[in-house]
Structure formats: structure tokens, C-alpha cells
Coordinates of C-alpha atoms in Angstrom, one line a residue:
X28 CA -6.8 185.7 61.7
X29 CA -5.5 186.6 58.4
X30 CA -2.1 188.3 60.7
X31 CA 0.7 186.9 58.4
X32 CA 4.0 187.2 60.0
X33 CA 6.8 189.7 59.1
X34 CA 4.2 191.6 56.5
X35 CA 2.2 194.6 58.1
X36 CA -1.0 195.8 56.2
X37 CA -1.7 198.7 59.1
X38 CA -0.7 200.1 62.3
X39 CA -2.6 197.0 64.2
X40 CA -0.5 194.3 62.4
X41 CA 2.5 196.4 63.5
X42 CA 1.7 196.8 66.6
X43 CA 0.2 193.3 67.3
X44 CA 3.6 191.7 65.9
X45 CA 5.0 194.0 68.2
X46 CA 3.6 192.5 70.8
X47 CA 4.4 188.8 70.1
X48 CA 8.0 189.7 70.1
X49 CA 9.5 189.6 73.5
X50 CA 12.0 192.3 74.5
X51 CA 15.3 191.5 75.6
X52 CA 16.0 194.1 78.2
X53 CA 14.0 194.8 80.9
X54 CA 11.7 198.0 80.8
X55 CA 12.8 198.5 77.4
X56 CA 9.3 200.0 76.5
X57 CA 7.6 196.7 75.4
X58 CA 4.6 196.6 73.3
X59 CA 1.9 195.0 75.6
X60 CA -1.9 194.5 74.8
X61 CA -3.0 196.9 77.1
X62 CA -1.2 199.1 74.4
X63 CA -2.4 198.0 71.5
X64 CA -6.1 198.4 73.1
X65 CA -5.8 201.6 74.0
X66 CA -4.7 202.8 70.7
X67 CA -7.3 201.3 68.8
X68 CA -10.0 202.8 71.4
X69 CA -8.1 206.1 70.9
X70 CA -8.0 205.7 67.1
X71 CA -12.1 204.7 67.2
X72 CA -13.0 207.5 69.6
X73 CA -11.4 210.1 67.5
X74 CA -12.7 209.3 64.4
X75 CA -16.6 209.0 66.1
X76 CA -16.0 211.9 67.5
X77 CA -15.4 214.3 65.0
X78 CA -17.9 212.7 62.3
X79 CA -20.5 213.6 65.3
X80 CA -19.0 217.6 65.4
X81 CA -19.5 217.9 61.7
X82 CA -23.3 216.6 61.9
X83 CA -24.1 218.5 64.6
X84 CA -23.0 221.7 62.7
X85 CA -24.6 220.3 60.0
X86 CA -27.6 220.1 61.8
X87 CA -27.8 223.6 63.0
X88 CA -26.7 225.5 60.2
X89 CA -29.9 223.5 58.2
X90 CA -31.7 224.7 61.2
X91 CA -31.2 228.3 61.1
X92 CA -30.9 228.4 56.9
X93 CA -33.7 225.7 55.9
X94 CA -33.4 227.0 52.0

């Protein structure tokens, strides 16, 4: 909603102008939403991911050293 055209804030308002642009030559690599989806899982999984690592260590290093 708050998209304004031709200013990019992030990667997803790059991405998602991207997208409303059509490309001029066929198979030119074109930015589709199945792209832009993907990245943003990819970017979301990655983050989760290692903020669950570090807790987990955290966890058992409290375990085996409680003072």
C-alpha cells in the first residue's frame, strides 16, 4: 500500500516494481511473483533459522554451566 513508484525503500519495493515492469524481450529473465515470493520466504527462513541455532546453544550451554 504505501509502494510509491520509482522510490525503493528495500529489496521488496525493488523487486515488486520490478515486477510491474514488463520486459521487452522474451525470456529476458523477468521478475515474476513467484520470484519475489520465494525470496521473501528465503529471506524469513534464514533469519528464523539462525535466531533458533543461537537459542538452542544458548540453552545448552545454561544447561551444562547453570552459574
Amino acid at each position: 500500500e504505501s509502494l510509491v513508484a520509482g522510490q525503493w525503500r528495500d529489496m521488496m519495493d525493488y523487486m515488486l516494481q520490478g515486477v510491474a515492469q514488463p520486459s521487452m524481450e522474451e525470456g529476458s529473465g523477468q521478475l515474476l511473483e513467484g520470484h519475489v515470493h520465494v525470496a521473501a520466504v528465503d529471506l524469513l527462513i534464514g533469519g528464523t533459522e539462525t535466531t533458533a541455532n543461537t537459542l538452542s546453544w544458548a540453552v545448552v550451554f545454561l544447561l551444562h554451566h547453570p552459574e
